[in-house]
Coordinates of C-alpha atoms in Angstrom, one line a residue:
Chain M
M166 CA 0.0 0.0 -0.2
E167 CA 1.4 3.6 -1.0
L168 CA 1.5 5.4 2.0
S169 CA 2.2 8.8 0.7
P170 CA -1.8 9.8 0.2
L171 CA -1.9 9.3 4.0
F172 CA 1.1 11.6 4.4
L173 CA -0.5 14.1 1.9
S174 CA -3.6 14.4 3.9
A175 CA -2.0 15.0 7.3
K176 CA -0.1 17.6 5.9
L177 CA -2.8 19.2 4.4
A178 CA -5.3 18.9 7.4
L179 CA -2.3 20.4 9.7
I180 CA -1.5 23.4 7.4
S181 CA -5.0 24.3 6.5
T182 CA -5.7 24.1 10.1
V183 CA -3.3 26.0 11.3
I184 CA -3.8 28.7 8.8
L185 CA -7.4 28.4 9.2
L186 CA -7.4 29.2 13.1
T187 CA -5.2 32.0 12.3
V188 CA -7.7 33.4 10.2
A189 CA -10.9 32.5 11.9
A190 CA -10.3 33.4 15.4
P191 CA -9.9 37.3 14.6
L192 CA -12.5 37.0 12.0
T193 CA -15.1 35.5 14.8
Y194 CA -13.6 37.6 17.5
W195 CA -14.6 40.8 15.1
L196 CA -18.4 39.1 14.3
V197 CA -19.1 38.5 18.0
Y198 CA -17.7 41.5 19.8
Y199 CA -17.8 44.2 17.1
P200 CA -20.7 46.1 16.1
V201 CA -20.8 44.5 12.5
R202 CA -23.4 45.6 9.9
G203 CA -25.1 42.9 8.3
K204 CA -23.4 40.2 10.6
F205 CA -26.0 37.7 10.1
M206 CA -25.5 38.0 6.5
I207 CA -21.6 37.3 7.0
E208 CA -22.3 34.4 9.1
S209 CA -24.4 32.7 6.9
L210 CA -22.0 33.3 4.0
I211 CA -19.5 31.7 6.4
S212 CA -21.9 28.8 7.1
L213 CA -22.7 28.1 3.5
P214 CA -20.2 25.3 2.9
M215 CA -22.1 23.4 5.4
V216 CA -25.0 23.2 3.5
L217 CA -23.6 23.2 -0.3
P218 CA -22.5 19.9 -2.1
P219 CA -18.6 20.0 -2.2
T220 CA -18.7 19.5 -5.7
V221 CA -20.6 22.8 -6.0
L222 CA -18.4 24.6 -3.5
G223 CA -15.6 22.8 -5.7
F224 CA -16.9 24.2 -9.0
F225 CA -16.9 27.7 -7.6
L226 CA -13.2 27.6 -6.2
L227 CA -12.2 26.0 -9.2
V228 CA -13.4 28.8 -11.0
A229 CA -12.1 31.5 -9.0
M230 CA -8.6 30.0 -8.5
G231 CA -8.5 29.5 -12.1
P232 CA -6.3 31.2 -14.6
Q233 CA -9.2 33.8 -15.2
G234 CA -10.9 33.7 -11.6
V235 CA -10.1 36.6 -9.2
I236 CA -7.8 34.5 -6.9
G237 CA -6.3 32.8 -9.4
R238 CA -5.0 35.9 -11.5
F239 CA -4.1 37.5 -7.9
W240 CA -2.0 34.6 -6.9
E241 CA -0.3 34.5 -10.5
N242 CA 0.4 38.3 -10.1
L243 CA 2.2 37.5 -6.5
T244 CA 3.7 34.3 -7.1
G245 CA 4.1 33.8 -10.9
S246 CA 2.6 30.4 -10.7
G247 CA -1.3 28.9 -10.8
L248 CA -3.4 27.7 -7.9
V249 CA -5.6 24.7 -9.6
F250 CA -3.9 21.3 -9.4
T251 CA -1.5 22.5 -6.7
F252 CA -1.0 21.6 -3.0
T253 CA -1.5 25.5 -2.1
G254 CA -4.7 25.2 -4.4
I255 CA -6.2 22.4 -1.9
V256 CA -4.7 24.0 1.2
I257 CA -7.2 26.9 0.2
A258 CA -10.1 24.5 -0.8
A259 CA -9.9 22.9 2.3
M260 CA -9.8 26.0 4.4
A261 CA -12.9 27.4 2.6
H262 CA -14.8 24.2 3.3
S263 CA -13.6 23.6 6.8
L264 CA -14.3 27.2 8.0
P265 CA -17.9 26.8 9.3
Y266 CA -16.9 23.7 11.4
A267 CA -14.2 26.2 12.8
F268 CA -16.2 29.1 13.2
Q269 CA -19.1 27.4 14.8
P270 CA -17.1 26.0 17.9
L271 CA -15.0 29.6 18.0
K272 CA -18.1 31.6 17.9
T273 CA -19.9 29.8 20.9
A274 CA -16.7 29.8 23.0
F275 CA -16.2 33.5 22.3
E276 CA -19.7 34.3 23.4
R277 CA -19.2 32.4 26.6
V278 CA -16.5 34.8 27.7
D279 CA -17.7 36.9 30.2
K280 CA -18.0 40.3 28.6
R281 CA -17.0 41.8 31.7
L282 CA -13.3 40.5 31.8
L283 CA -12.9 42.6 28.7
E284 CA -14.5 45.9 30.2
A285 CA -12.2 45.1 32.9
A286 CA -9.2 44.7 30.6
Y287 CA -9.9 47.9 28.9
V288 CA -10.3 49.8 31.8
L289 CA -6.7 48.6 33.1
G290 CA -5.3 50.1 29.8
C291 CA -5.5 46.9 27.7
S292 CA -6.5 47.7 23.7
R293 CA -9.0 45.4 22.0
R294 CA -6.5 43.9 19.9
A295 CA -4.3 43.0 23.5
A296 CA -7.5 41.8 25.0
F297 CA -8.1 39.4 22.4
F298 CA -5.0 37.8 22.9
R299 CA -4.7 38.4 26.6
V300 CA -8.4 37.8 27.6
V301 CA -10.1 36.1 24.9
L302 CA -7.8 33.2 23.7
P303 CA -6.9 32.3 27.0
N304 CA -10.2 31.8 28.0
T305 CA -11.5 29.6 25.1
V306 CA -9.0 27.1 24.9
S307 CA -11.2 24.5 24.7
G308 CA -13.2 26.1 21.8
L309 CA -10.1 26.6 20.1
A310 CA -9.2 23.0 20.4
A311 CA -12.7 22.0 19.4
A312 CA -12.3 24.1 16.3
A313 CA -8.8 22.6 15.7
I314 CA -10.1 18.9 15.8
L315 CA -13.4 19.8 13.7
A316 CA -11.3 21.8 11.1
F317 CA -8.4 18.8 11.3
A318 CA -11.0 15.7 11.0
H319 CA -13.0 17.3 8.4
T320 CA -9.8 17.9 6.4
M321 CA -8.8 14.4 6.6
G322 CA -11.6 13.2 5.2
E323 CA -12.3 15.9 2.6
F324 CA -12.9 14.2 -0.8
G325 CA -15.5 16.4 -3.4
V326 CA -14.0 20.1 -3.0
I327 CA -10.1 18.7 -3.3
L328 CA -11.1 16.5 -6.2
M329 CA -12.5 19.5 -8.2
V330 CA -9.8 21.5 -7.1
G331 CA -6.7 19.6 -7.0
G332 CA -7.8 16.6 -9.5
S333 CA -5.6 13.5 -8.2
I334 CA -1.9 14.0 -8.8
P335 CA 0.2 11.8 -7.0
G336 CA 2.4 13.4 -4.3
K337 CA 1.0 16.6 -5.0
T338 CA -2.7 16.5 -4.7
K339 CA -4.1 12.8 -4.2
V340 CA -5.1 12.8 -0.7
A341 CA -6.2 9.4 1.4
S342 CA -9.6 9.9 0.4
I343 CA -9.1 10.3 -3.3
A344 CA -6.7 7.3 -2.9
I345 CA -9.6 5.2 -1.4
Y346 CA -11.7 6.1 -4.0
E347 CA -9.4 5.2 -6.6
Y348 CA -8.5 1.7 -5.0
V349 CA -12.2 0.9 -4.9
E350 CA -12.8 1.8 -8.7
A351 CA -9.8 -0.4 -9.3
L352 CA -11.5 -3.4 -7.1
R353 CA -8.1 -3.2 -4.9
Y354 CA -10.5 -3.6 -1.6
K355 CA -7.3 -4.8 0.3
E356 CA -5.6 -1.4 -0.1
A357 CA -8.7 0.4 0.6
W358 CA -9.1 -1.4 4.0
L359 CA -5.8 -0.4 4.8
L360 CA -6.0 2.9 4.1
S361 CA -9.5 3.5 5.7
L362 CA -8.4 1.7 9.0
A363 CA -5.3 3.9 8.9
L364 CA -7.4 7.1 8.7
V365 CA -9.9 5.9 11.3
S366 CA -7.0 5.4 13.7
I367 CA -5.5 8.7 13.1
S368 CA -8.6 10.4 13.6
Y369 CA -9.3 8.5 16.8
L370 CA -6.0 9.0 18.2
I371 CA -6.2 12.7 17.7
L372 CA -9.7 12.8 19.1
L373 CA -8.0 10.9 22.2
A374 CA -5.1 13.0 22.7
V375 CA -7.6 16.3 22.6
N376 CA -10.2 14.9 25.1
F377 CA -7.1 13.9 27.6
L378 CA -5.7 17.5 27.4
N379 CA -9.4 19.1 28.0
R380 CA -9.8 16.4 30.8
S381 CA -6.2 17.7 32.2
K382 CA -7.3 21.2 31.6
A383 CA -10.6 20.9 33.8
H384 CA -8.6 19.4 36.4
E385 CA -6.3 21.8 36.6
A386 CA -8.7 24.7 36.9
Chain S
M195 CA -7.2 67.1 41.2
K196 CA -11.0 67.3 40.5
L197 CA -13.5 64.8 38.7
E198 CA -16.1 66.7 37.4
V199 CA -19.2 65.0 36.2
E200 CA -22.6 66.5 34.2
I201 CA -24.3 63.6 32.4
V202 CA -27.8 62.9 31.1
K203 CA -28.8 59.3 30.0
Q204 CA -32.1 57.9 29.2
L205 CA -32.6 54.6 30.5
P206 CA -36.0 52.7 29.7
R207 CA -37.7 53.6 33.0
F208 CA -36.0 56.8 33.8
A209 CA -33.4 59.1 32.9
V210 CA -29.8 59.4 34.7
N211 CA -29.2 63.2 35.3
I212 CA -26.5 63.8 37.5
S213 CA -24.1 66.5 38.2
L214 CA -21.1 65.8 40.9
A215 CA -17.7 66.8 41.7
C216 CA -14.8 65.0 43.7
R217 CA -11.8 66.2 44.8
S218 CA -8.5 64.3 45.8
G219 CA -8.3 62.4 49.1
E220 CA -12.2 62.9 49.1
L221 CA -14.5 59.7 49.2
L222 CA -17.9 60.4 47.7
A223 CA -20.8 57.9 48.1
L224 CA -23.5 57.5 45.9
V225 CA -26.3 55.9 47.7
G226 CA -29.7 54.6 46.6
P227 CA -31.4 51.7 46.2
S228 CA -30.6 49.0 43.3
G229 CA -31.7 50.0 39.8
S230 CA -31.2 53.7 40.9
G231 CA -28.6 54.2 37.7
K232 CA -25.6 54.3 40.2
T233 CA -23.7 51.4 38.0
T234 CA -24.6 53.4 34.6
L235 CA -23.0 56.6 36.2
M236 CA -19.8 54.4 36.9
R237 CA -19.6 53.2 33.5
I238 CA -19.8 56.4 31.8
I239 CA -17.3 58.0 34.1
A240 CA -14.9 54.8 33.2
G241 CA -16.0 55.2 29.5
L242 CA -17.6 51.7 29.2
D243 CA -21.1 53.5 28.3
R244 CA -21.4 56.7 26.7
P245 CA -24.5 59.5 27.9
D246 CA -26.7 61.2 25.8
I247 CA -25.3 64.5 26.7
G248 CA -22.8 65.3 28.9
R249 CA -19.3 66.3 30.0
I250 CA -16.7 64.7 32.2
R251 CA -13.7 66.5 33.1
F252 CA -10.4 65.7 35.3
N253 CA -8.1 67.9 36.3
G254 CA -8.8 70.3 33.4
E255 CA -8.6 67.4 30.9
T256 CA -11.6 66.6 29.0
W257 CA -12.5 62.9 29.3
L258 CA -16.0 63.5 27.5
D259 CA -17.4 66.3 25.9
T260 CA -20.7 65.2 23.6
R261 CA -21.0 68.7 22.4
D262 CA -17.5 68.8 21.1
K263 CA -17.5 64.8 20.0
I264 CA -14.6 64.3 22.4
D265 CA -14.7 60.6 24.1
L266 CA -11.9 59.2 25.5
P267 CA -11.7 54.9 25.5
P268 CA -11.5 53.5 29.0
Q269 CA -7.9 52.4 28.0
D270 CA -7.1 56.4 27.9
R271 CA -9.0 57.6 31.1
N272 CA -6.4 55.7 33.7
L273 CA -8.9 55.2 36.3
G274 CA -9.2 52.2 38.5
Y275 CA -12.6 50.6 38.8
V276 CA -13.4 47.7 41.2
F277 CA -16.6 46.4 40.1
Q278 CA -19.6 44.9 41.8
E279 CA -19.1 41.6 40.6
Y280 CA -15.7 39.7 40.6
T281 CA -13.9 40.6 37.5
L282 CA -10.5 38.7 38.2
F283 CA -9.0 37.1 34.9
P284 CA -9.3 33.3 35.9
H285 CA -6.5 32.1 33.8
L286 CA -3.9 34.3 35.5
T287 CA -2.7 33.7 39.1
V288 CA -3.3 36.7 41.9
F289 CA 0.2 38.2 41.0
N290 CA -0.2 38.3 37.4
N291 CA -3.8 39.7 38.0
V292 CA -2.5 42.5 39.3
A293 CA 0.4 42.9 37.0
F294 CA -2.3 42.8 34.3
A295 CA -1.8 46.7 33.8
G296 CA 1.8 46.0 33.1
R297 CA 3.6 47.5 36.3
D298 CA 7.0 46.7 37.6
K299 CA 7.1 43.5 39.9
K300 CA 8.3 45.7 43.0
K301 CA 4.9 47.7 42.8
V302 CA 2.7 44.4 42.5
T303 CA 4.7 42.8 45.3
D304 CA 4.0 46.1 47.6
L305 CA 0.7 46.3 46.5
L306 CA -0.1 42.5 47.2
K307 CA 1.6 43.0 50.9
L308 CA -0.2 46.4 51.4
L309 CA -3.6 44.5 51.1
D310 CA -2.5 41.5 52.7
V311 CA -2.7 38.8 49.7
W312 CA 1.0 38.4 49.1
Q313 CA 0.6 34.6 50.6
L314 CA -1.9 34.1 47.8
K315 CA 0.0 35.3 44.6
D316 CA 0.5 31.6 43.1
R317 CA -3.4 31.1 43.6
K318 CA -6.2 31.4 40.7
P319 CA -9.0 33.4 41.1
G320 CA -11.1 30.4 41.6
R321 CA -9.4 29.5 44.6
L322 CA -10.0 32.5 46.7
S323 CA -12.9 33.8 49.3
G324 CA -14.8 36.8 48.5
G325 CA -13.1 39.0 50.5
E326 CA -9.7 37.7 48.9
R327 CA -10.7 38.5 45.6
Q328 CA -11.9 42.2 46.3
R329 CA -8.6 42.6 48.1
V330 CA -7.0 41.4 45.0
A331 CA -9.3 43.7 42.6
L332 CA -8.2 46.9 44.6
A333 CA -4.8 45.9 44.3
Q334 CA -5.2 45.4 40.7
A335 CA -7.4 48.5 40.3
L336 CA -4.5 50.5 42.1
A337 CA -1.7 48.9 40.2
R338 CA -2.1 51.4 37.2
D339 CA -1.6 54.1 39.4
P340 CA -5.2 55.2 38.7
K341 CA -6.1 59.1 38.9
I342 CA -9.5 58.1 40.5
L343 CA -10.8 55.2 41.9
L344 CA -14.4 54.0 41.2
L345 CA -15.8 51.4 43.7
D346 CA -18.9 49.8 42.3
E347 CA -20.4 48.0 45.2
P348 CA -17.7 46.3 45.8
F349 CA -18.4 44.8 49.6
S350 CA -22.1 43.7 48.7
A351 CA -21.2 39.9 48.2
L352 CA -19.2 39.9 51.4
D353 CA -19.9 38.7 54.9
I354 CA -20.4 41.5 57.6
V355 CA -17.1 40.8 59.3
T356 CA -14.9 40.9 55.9
R357 CA -17.0 43.6 54.9
R358 CA -16.0 45.7 57.8
N359 CA -12.8 45.0 57.7
L360 CA -12.2 46.1 54.2
R361 CA -14.0 49.3 55.1
K362 CA -11.0 50.2 57.2
E363 CA -8.7 48.9 54.7
L364 CA -10.2 51.2 52.0
C365 CA -10.5 54.3 54.5
K366 CA -6.5 53.5 55.0
L367 CA -5.9 53.5 51.3
K368 CA -7.9 56.4 50.6
K369 CA -5.6 58.8 52.6
E370 CA -2.5 57.0 51.5
F371 CA -3.1 57.5 47.9
N372 CA -5.0 60.5 48.1
L373 CA -7.2 60.1 45.0
P374 CA -10.8 60.9 44.2
V375 CA -12.8 57.8 45.2
V376 CA -16.2 57.4 44.1
H377 CA -18.1 54.8 45.9
I378 CA -21.7 53.5 45.3
T379 CA -23.6 51.3 47.5
H380 CA -26.9 50.9 48.4
D381 CA -26.0 50.4 52.3
L382 CA -26.6 53.8 54.1
E383 CA -24.6 52.5 57.2
E384 CA -21.3 51.6 54.5
A385 CA -21.6 55.2 53.4
E386 CA -22.1 56.7 57.0
C387 CA -18.7 54.8 57.9
M388 CA -16.6 55.4 55.2
A389 CA -17.5 58.8 53.1
D390 CA -16.5 62.3 53.2
T391 CA -20.0 63.2 51.0
I392 CA -22.7 61.4 50.5
L393 CA -25.0 61.8 47.5
P394 CA -28.6 60.0 47.9
M395 CA -29.3 58.9 44.2
V396 CA -32.8 57.8 43.2
N397 CA -34.4 57.0 39.9
G398 CA -31.1 58.6 38.1
R399 CA -31.2 61.7 40.1
I400 CA -29.9 63.2 43.7
E401 CA -32.9 62.8 45.8
K402 CA -32.2 64.5 48.9
G403 CA -35.8 63.6 50.0
W404 CA -34.5 59.6 50.0
L405 CA -31.8 60.3 52.6
A406 CA -33.9 61.9 55.1
N407 CA -36.6 59.6 54.9
R408 CA -33.9 56.5 55.4
S409 CA -32.4 58.5 58.0
E410 CA -35.8 58.8 59.9
Q411 CA -36.7 55.1 59.5
D412 CA -32.9 54.2 60.7
H413 CA -32.5 57.0 63.3
P414 CA -35.9 58.8 64.1
E415 CA -34.2 61.0 66.2
S416 CA -32.0 62.7 63.2
G417 CA -34.5 63.0 61.0
A418 CA -35.5 66.7 61.4
S419 CA -31.7 67.5 60.6
W420 CA -31.8 65.2 57.1
A421 CA -35.5 66.7 56.3
K422 CA -34.0 70.3 55.7
G423 CA -33.1 68.4 52.6
E424 CA -28.9 69.7 52.6
I425 CA -26.7 67.0 50.7
V426 CA -24.0 66.4 53.0
N427 CA -20.6 67.4 52.2
L428 CA -18.7 66.5 55.7
C429 CA -15.1 66.1 56.2
S430 CA -14.8 63.3 58.4
H431 CA -16.8 60.4 59.7
E432 CA -16.9 62.0 63.3
N433 CA -18.5 64.9 61.5
F434 CA -20.9 63.3 59.9
R435 CA -22.2 61.5 63.0
S436 CA -22.6 64.6 64.9
A437 CA -24.3 66.6 61.9
A438 CA -26.6 63.7 61.9
G439 CA -27.5 64.2 65.2
K440 CA -26.2 61.0 66.9

């Protein structure tokens, strides 16, 4: 059995989760704590990938990231290379598809932070940005962990969007779920079984580790 | 140093319409029943709420002027605010809570020792008693070298013994730091014990009659002097008591 799709999936999930959290946490903070006009419209837009068929989202992303698309042209001007059928392209696609899965737990966690703590921080001279790092983030560790797990797990099993944007290029865009699909199509059930079991084990171990960390944190408090 | 406040803010049931001044070393107590707009007033002074119209000046510096569209954020007003509910940061130790405003370690150490919570410096707020938390909250508010101190019913959730001890400590601190202190409470006895000036506040306004009625209920023999409706501005607790006819 070829292991590279499994490593590629893990690499994709790790990179996209880290970048996604860096983007999603301030975005969610802004939506929760600032008086934003049309907040519900923005939130609905963020949640849209949850209800869209992956092929539809994948199609839009393919068009947007293509040579004539807004994102594709911007990227090409910036780096000189395209996005479609590249690893960078599938990182962006995975982030777009996982955004609502990170956004929801982050939003719940941020809303639970006692707003009086933020006011106390402001009165103590702390700016809004500093309050995000010094008060909000340390008090939303479990929400951040939940967002990271959901985004990571979701990306590990991502199929439709990645196939649309990245195709199936071995070593570049052929992730585990696409490899499993191809094994099944070629009636290579043994490889499909092994890769599927490996995916299940990795996902389960991650969940175990995070639950263990959460329990230790709860005992500490 | 003098804090001057003139504000009007419409609330659902009434409008808070207050004008007051507080000098260095003076403890001004706003006394009144719950829901009379005291906390709203404090939040406006701190910059956490905005009045409909008004002006707040501190020592000649304008913090808020709705006519000139000046409204300094809470970060720039440099005041200490002890909230009604405990607002210590749960993820930080006592030491780091007091050091939150970024003061040097020596200053934090001195304050923790002054307020008798040095031995608790490594504990998280979740493992402190109510009295200990309010001591730490006071240290935290003072650690910023504030220009004024706002106390929003800081003792309301404490037992009577702890409350009395903290009152004494606060009176000592007031002398030591020589700050204007605005203290709100619904407890007239607490105000009597600590304040230089008492302003009775009901439904968003200074209501002289409320204090007279309360005084008559609590001390019938002193009612006549209160009934004249003078807002008291006394220099010491002893003066206050003699003026009240005790």
